[in-house]
MMTF fields as JSON, N, C-alpha, C and O atoms, coordinates in Angstrom:
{
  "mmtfVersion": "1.0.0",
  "mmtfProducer": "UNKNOWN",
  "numBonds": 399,
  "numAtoms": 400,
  "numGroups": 100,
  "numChains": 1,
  "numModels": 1,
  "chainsPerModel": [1],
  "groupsPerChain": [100],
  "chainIdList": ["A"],
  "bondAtomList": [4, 2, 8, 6, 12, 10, 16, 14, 20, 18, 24, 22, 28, 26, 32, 30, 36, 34, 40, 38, 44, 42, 48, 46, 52, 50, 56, 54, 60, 58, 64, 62, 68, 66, 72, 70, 76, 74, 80, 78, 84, 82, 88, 86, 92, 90, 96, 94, 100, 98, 104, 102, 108, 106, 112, 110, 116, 114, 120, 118, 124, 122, 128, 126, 132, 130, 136, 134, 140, 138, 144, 142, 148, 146, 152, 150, 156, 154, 160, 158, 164, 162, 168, 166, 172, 170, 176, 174, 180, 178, 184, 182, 188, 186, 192, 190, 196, 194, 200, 198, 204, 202, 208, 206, 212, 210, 216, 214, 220, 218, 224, 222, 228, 226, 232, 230, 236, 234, 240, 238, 244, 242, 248, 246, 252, 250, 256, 254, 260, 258, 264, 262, 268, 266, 272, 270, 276, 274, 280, 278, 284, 282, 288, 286, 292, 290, 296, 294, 300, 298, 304, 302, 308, 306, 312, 310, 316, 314, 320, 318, 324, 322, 328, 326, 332, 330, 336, 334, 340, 338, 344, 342, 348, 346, 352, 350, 356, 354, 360, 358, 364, 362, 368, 366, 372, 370, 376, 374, 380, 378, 384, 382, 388, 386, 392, 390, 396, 394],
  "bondOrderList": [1, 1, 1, 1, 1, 1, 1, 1, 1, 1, 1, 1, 1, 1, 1, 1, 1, 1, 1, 1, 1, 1, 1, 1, 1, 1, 1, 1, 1, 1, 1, 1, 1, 1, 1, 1, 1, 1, 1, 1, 1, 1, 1, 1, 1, 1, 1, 1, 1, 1, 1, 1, 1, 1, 1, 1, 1, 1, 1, 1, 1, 1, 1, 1, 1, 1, 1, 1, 1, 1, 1, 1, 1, 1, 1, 1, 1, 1, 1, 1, 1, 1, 1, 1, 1, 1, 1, 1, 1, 1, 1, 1, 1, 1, 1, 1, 1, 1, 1],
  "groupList": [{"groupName": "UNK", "atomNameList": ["N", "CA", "C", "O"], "elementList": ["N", "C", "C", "O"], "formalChargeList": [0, 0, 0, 0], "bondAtomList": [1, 0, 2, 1, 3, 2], "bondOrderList": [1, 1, 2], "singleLetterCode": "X", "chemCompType": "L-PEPTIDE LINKING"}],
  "groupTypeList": [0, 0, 0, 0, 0, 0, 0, 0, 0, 0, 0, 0, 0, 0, 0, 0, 0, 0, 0, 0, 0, 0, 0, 0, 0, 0, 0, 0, 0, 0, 0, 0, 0, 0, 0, 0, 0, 0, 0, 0, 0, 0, 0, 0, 0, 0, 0, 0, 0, 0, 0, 0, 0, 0, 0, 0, 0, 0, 0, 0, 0, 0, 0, 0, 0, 0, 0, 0, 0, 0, 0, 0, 0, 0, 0, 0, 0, 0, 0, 0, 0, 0, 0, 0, 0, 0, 0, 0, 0, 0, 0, 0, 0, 0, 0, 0, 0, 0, 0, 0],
  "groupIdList": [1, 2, 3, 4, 5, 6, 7, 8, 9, 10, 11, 12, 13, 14, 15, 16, 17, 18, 19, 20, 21, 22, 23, 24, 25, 26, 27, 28, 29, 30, 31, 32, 33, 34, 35, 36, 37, 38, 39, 40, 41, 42, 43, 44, 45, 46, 47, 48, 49, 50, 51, 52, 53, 54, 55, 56, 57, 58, 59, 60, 61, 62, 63, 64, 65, 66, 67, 68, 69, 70, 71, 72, 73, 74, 75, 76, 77, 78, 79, 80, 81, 82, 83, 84, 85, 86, 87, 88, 89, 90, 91, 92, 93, 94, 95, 96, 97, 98, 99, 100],
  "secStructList": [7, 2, 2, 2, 2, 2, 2, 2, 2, 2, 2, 2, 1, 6, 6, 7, 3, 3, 3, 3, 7, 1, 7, 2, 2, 2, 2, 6, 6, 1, 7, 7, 1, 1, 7, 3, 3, 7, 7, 4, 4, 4, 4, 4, 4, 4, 2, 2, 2, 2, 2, 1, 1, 7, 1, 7, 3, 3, 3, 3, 3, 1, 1, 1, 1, 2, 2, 2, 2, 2, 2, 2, 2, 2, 2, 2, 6, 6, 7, 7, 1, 3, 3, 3, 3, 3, 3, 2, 2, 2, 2, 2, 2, 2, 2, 2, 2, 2, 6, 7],
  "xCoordList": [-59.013, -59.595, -59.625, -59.143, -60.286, -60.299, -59.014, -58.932, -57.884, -56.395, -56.272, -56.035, -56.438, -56.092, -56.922, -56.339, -58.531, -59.753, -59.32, -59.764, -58.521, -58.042, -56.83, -56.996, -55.889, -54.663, -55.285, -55.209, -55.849, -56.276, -56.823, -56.101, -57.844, -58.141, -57.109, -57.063, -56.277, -55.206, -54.584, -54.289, -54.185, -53.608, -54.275, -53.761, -55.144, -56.792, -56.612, -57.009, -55.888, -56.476, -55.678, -54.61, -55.994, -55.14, -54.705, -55.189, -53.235, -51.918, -51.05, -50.14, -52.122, -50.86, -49.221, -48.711, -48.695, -47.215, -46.892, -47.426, -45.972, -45.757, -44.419, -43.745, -43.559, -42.227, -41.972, -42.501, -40.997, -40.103, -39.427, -38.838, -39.026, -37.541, -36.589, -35.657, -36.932, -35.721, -33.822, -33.628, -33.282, -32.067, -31.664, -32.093, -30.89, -30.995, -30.796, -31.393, -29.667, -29.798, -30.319, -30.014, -31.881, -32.56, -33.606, -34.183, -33.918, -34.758, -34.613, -35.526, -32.637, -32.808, -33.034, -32.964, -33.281, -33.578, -35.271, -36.054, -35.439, -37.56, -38.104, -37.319, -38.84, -39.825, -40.72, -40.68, -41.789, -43.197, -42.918, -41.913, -43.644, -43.308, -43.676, -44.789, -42.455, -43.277, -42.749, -42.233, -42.74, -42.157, -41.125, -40.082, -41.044, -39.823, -38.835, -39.343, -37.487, -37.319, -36.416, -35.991, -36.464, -36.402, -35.37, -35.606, -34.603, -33.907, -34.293, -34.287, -34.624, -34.7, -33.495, -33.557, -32.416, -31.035, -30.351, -29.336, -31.393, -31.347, -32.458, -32.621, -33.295, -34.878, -34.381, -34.381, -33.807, -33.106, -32.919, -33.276, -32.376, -31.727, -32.868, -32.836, -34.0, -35.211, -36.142, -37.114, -36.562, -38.122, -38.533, -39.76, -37.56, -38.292, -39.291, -40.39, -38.274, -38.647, -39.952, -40.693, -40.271, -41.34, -42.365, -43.429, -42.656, -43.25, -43.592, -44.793, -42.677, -43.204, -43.508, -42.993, -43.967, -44.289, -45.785, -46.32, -46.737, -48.282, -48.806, -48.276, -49.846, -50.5, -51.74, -52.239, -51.873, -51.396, -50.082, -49.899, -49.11, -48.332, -48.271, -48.51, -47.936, -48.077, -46.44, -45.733, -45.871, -44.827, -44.419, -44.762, -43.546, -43.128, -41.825, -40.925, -41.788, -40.078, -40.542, -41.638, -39.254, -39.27, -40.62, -41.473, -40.591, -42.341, -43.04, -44.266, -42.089, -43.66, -43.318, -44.04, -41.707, -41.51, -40.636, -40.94, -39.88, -39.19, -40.257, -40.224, -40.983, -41.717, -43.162, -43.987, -42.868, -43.857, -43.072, -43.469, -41.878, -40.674, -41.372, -42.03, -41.071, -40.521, -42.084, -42.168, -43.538, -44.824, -44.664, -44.485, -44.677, -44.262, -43.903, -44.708, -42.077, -41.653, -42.073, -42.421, -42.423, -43.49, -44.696, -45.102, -45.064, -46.753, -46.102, -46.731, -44.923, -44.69, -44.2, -44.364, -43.643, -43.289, -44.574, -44.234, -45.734, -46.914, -47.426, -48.35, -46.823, -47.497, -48.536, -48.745, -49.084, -50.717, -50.969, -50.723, -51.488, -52.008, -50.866, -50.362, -50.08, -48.904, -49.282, -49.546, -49.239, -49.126, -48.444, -47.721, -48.579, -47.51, -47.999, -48.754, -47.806, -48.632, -48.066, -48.602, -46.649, -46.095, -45.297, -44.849, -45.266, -44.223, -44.8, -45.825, -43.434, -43.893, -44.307, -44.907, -43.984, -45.018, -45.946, -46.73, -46.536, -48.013, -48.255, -49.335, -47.907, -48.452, -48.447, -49.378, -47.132, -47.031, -48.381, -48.467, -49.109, -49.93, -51.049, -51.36, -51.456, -52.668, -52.327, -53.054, -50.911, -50.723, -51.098, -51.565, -50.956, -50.724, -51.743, -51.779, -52.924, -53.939, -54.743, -55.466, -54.594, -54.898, -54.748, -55.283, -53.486, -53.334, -53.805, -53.871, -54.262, -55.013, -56.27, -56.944],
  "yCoordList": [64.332, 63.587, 64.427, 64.094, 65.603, 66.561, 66.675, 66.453, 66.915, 67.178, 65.706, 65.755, 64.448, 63.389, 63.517, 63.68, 63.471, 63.95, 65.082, 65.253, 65.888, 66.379, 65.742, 64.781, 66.032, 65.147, 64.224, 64.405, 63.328, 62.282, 63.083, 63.026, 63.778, 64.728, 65.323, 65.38, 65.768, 66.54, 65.495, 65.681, 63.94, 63.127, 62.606, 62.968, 61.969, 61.691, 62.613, 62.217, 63.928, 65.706, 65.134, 64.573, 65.206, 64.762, 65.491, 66.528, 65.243, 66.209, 66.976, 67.805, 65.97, 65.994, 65.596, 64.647, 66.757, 65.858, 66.046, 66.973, 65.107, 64.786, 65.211, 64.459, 66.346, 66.599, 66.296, 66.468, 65.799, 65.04, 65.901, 66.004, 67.259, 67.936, 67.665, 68.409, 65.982, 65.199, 65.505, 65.786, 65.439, 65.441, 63.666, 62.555, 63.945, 62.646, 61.452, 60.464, 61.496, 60.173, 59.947, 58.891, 60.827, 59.957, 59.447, 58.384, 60.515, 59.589, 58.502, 57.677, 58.11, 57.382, 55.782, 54.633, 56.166, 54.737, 54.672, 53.808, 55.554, 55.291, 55.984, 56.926, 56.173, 57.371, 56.968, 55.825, 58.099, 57.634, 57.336, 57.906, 56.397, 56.154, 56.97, 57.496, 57.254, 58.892, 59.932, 60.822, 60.021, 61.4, 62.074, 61.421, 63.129, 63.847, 64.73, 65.297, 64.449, 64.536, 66.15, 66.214, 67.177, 68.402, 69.198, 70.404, 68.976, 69.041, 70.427, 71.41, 70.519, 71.92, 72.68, 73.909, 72.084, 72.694, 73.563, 74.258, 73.252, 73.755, 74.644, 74.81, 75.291, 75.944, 76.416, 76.109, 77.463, 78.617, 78.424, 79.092, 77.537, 77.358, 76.701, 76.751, 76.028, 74.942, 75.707, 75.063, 77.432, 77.666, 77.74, 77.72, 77.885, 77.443, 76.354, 76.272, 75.392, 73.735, 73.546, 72.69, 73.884, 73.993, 75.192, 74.683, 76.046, 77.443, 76.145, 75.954, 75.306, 74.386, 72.768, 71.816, 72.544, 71.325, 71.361, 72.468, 69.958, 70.207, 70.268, 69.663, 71.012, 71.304, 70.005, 69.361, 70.144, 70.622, 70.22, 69.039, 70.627, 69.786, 69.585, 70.46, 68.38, 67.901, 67.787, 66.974, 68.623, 68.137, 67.898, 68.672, 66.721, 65.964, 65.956, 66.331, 65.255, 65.456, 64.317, 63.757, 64.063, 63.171, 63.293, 62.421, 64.56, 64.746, 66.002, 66.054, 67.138, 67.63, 69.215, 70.166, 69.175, 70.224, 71.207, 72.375, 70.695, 70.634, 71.118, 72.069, 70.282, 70.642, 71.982, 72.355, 72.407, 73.443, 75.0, 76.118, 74.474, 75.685, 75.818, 76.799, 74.721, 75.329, 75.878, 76.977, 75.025, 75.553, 76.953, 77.522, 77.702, 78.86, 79.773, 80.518, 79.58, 80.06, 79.931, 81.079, 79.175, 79.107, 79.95, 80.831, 79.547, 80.443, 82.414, 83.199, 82.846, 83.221, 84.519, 85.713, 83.406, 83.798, 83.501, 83.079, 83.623, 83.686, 82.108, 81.903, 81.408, 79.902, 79.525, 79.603, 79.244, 78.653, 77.024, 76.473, 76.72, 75.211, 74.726, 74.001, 75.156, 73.894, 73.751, 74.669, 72.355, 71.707, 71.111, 70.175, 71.661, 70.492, 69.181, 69.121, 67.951, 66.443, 66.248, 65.457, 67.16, 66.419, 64.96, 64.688, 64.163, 63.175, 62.149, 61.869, 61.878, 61.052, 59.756, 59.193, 59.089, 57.452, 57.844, 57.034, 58.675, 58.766, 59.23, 58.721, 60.144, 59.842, 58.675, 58.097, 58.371, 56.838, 55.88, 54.751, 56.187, 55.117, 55.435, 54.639, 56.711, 57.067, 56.578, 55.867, 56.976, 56.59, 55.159, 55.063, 54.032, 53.143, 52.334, 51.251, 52.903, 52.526, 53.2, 52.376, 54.346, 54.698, 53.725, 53.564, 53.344, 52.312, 51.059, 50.405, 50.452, 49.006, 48.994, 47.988],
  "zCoordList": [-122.056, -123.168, -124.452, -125.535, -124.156, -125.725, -126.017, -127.225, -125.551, -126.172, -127.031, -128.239, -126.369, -127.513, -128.633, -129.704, -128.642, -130.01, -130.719, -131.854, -130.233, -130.983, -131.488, -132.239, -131.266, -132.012, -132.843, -134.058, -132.43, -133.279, -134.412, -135.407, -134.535, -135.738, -136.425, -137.654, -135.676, -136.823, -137.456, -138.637, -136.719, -136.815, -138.676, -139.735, -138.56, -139.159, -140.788, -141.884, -140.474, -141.83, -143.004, -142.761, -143.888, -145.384, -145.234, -144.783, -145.633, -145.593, -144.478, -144.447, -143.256, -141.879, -142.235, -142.83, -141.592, -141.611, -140.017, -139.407, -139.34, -138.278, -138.242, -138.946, -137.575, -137.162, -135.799, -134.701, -136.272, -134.579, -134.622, -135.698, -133.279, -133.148, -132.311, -132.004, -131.707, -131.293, -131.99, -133.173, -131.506, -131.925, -133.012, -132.7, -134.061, -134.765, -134.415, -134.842, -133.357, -132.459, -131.853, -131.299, -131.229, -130.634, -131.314, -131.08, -132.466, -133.976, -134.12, -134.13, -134.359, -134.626, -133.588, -134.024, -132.31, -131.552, -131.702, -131.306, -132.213, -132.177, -132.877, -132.982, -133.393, -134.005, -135.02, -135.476, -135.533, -135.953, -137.186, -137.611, -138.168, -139.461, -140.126, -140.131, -141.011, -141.695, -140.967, -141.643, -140.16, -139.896, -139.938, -139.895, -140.005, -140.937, -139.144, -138.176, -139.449, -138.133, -139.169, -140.323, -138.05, -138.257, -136.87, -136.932, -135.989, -134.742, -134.173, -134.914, -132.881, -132.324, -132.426, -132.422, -132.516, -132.932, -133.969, -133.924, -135.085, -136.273, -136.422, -137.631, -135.765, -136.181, -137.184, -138.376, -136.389, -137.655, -138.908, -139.878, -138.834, -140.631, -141.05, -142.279, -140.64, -141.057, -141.135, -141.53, -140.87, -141.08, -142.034, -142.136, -143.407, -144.826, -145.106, -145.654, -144.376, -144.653, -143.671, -144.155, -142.898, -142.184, -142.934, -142.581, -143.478, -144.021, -145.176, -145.365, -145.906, -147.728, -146.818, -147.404, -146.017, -145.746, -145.611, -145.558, -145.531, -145.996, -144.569, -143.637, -144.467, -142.896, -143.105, -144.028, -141.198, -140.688, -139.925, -140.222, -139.107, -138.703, -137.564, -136.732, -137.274, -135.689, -135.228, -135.824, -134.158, -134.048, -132.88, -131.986, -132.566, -131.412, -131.242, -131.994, -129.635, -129.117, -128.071, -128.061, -127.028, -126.075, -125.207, -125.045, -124.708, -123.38, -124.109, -124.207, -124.679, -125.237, -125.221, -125.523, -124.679, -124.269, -125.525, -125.768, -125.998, -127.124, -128.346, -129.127, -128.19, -129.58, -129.487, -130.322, -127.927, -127.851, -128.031, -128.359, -127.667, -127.951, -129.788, -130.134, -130.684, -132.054, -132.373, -132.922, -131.992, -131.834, -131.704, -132.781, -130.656, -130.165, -131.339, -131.899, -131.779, -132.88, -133.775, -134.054, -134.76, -136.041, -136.004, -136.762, -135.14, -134.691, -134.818, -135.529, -134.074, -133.274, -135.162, -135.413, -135.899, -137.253, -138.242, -139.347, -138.074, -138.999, -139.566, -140.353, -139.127, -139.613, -139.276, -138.066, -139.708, -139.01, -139.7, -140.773, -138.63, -138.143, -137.999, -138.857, -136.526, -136.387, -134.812, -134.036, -134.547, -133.357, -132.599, -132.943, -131.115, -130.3, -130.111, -129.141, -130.787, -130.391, -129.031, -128.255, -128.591, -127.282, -127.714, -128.828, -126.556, -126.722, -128.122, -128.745, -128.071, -129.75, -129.626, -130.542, -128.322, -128.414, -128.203, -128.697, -127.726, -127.673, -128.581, -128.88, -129.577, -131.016, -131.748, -132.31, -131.659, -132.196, -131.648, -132.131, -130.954, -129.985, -131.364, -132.251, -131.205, -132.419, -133.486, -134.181, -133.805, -135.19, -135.639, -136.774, -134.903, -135.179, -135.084, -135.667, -134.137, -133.797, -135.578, -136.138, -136.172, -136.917, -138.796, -139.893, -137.842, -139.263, -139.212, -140.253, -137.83, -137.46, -137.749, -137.528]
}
C-alpha cells in the first residue's frame, strides 16, 4: 500500500515529470499522457536531458524493471528525486484517476 501513497504523491508534486524508458514502439502502442518517452537504449546520450527536466521524476517501462536500471544510473550519477513508478498502466491507473 505505502509504495502506491507514495507514487501517488510524487504523482500529485508540481513539476512531476513522468519518463517512460520503453523503447519507441512500444510508446507508441500505449503510454501516459504527458509523458516524455526517453529509451533505456539511449541513457547515455540522454543524461543531460534527464539532469534539465523538472523533479521530481517518475519513470516507467513495461513491469518496472527497465526503469529501475536508469533509477539506479541517475541516482548512481548525482540526481536526486528520481523514481522507479514501475510499470506504466499502473501509473496510468493514478494518473487518470488523478485527473477524474
Amino acid at each position: 500500500k505505502s509504495r502506491i501513497m507514495n507514487l501517488k504523491s510524487l504523482i500529485n508534486t508540481e513539476g512531476a515529470t513522468i519518463v517512460d524508458v520503453r523503447e519507441p514502439g512500444e510508446f507508441r502502442t500505449g503510454h501516459i499522457e504527458g509523458s516524455v518517452n526517453l529509451p533505456l537504449s539511449q541513457l547515455m546520450q540522454q543524461t543531460d536531458q534527464y539532469r534539465a527536466m523538472s523533479r521530481p521524476l517518475i519513470l516507467v517501462c513495461r513491469s518496472g524493471n527497465r526503469s529501475g536500471m536508469v533509477t539506479q544510473f541517475l541516482r548512481a550519477r548525482g540526481l536526486e528525486e528520481v523514481y522507479n513508478g514501475g510499470a506504466w498502466d499502473e501509473v496510468n491507473d493514478l494518473v487518470a484517476r488523478k485527473a477524474a
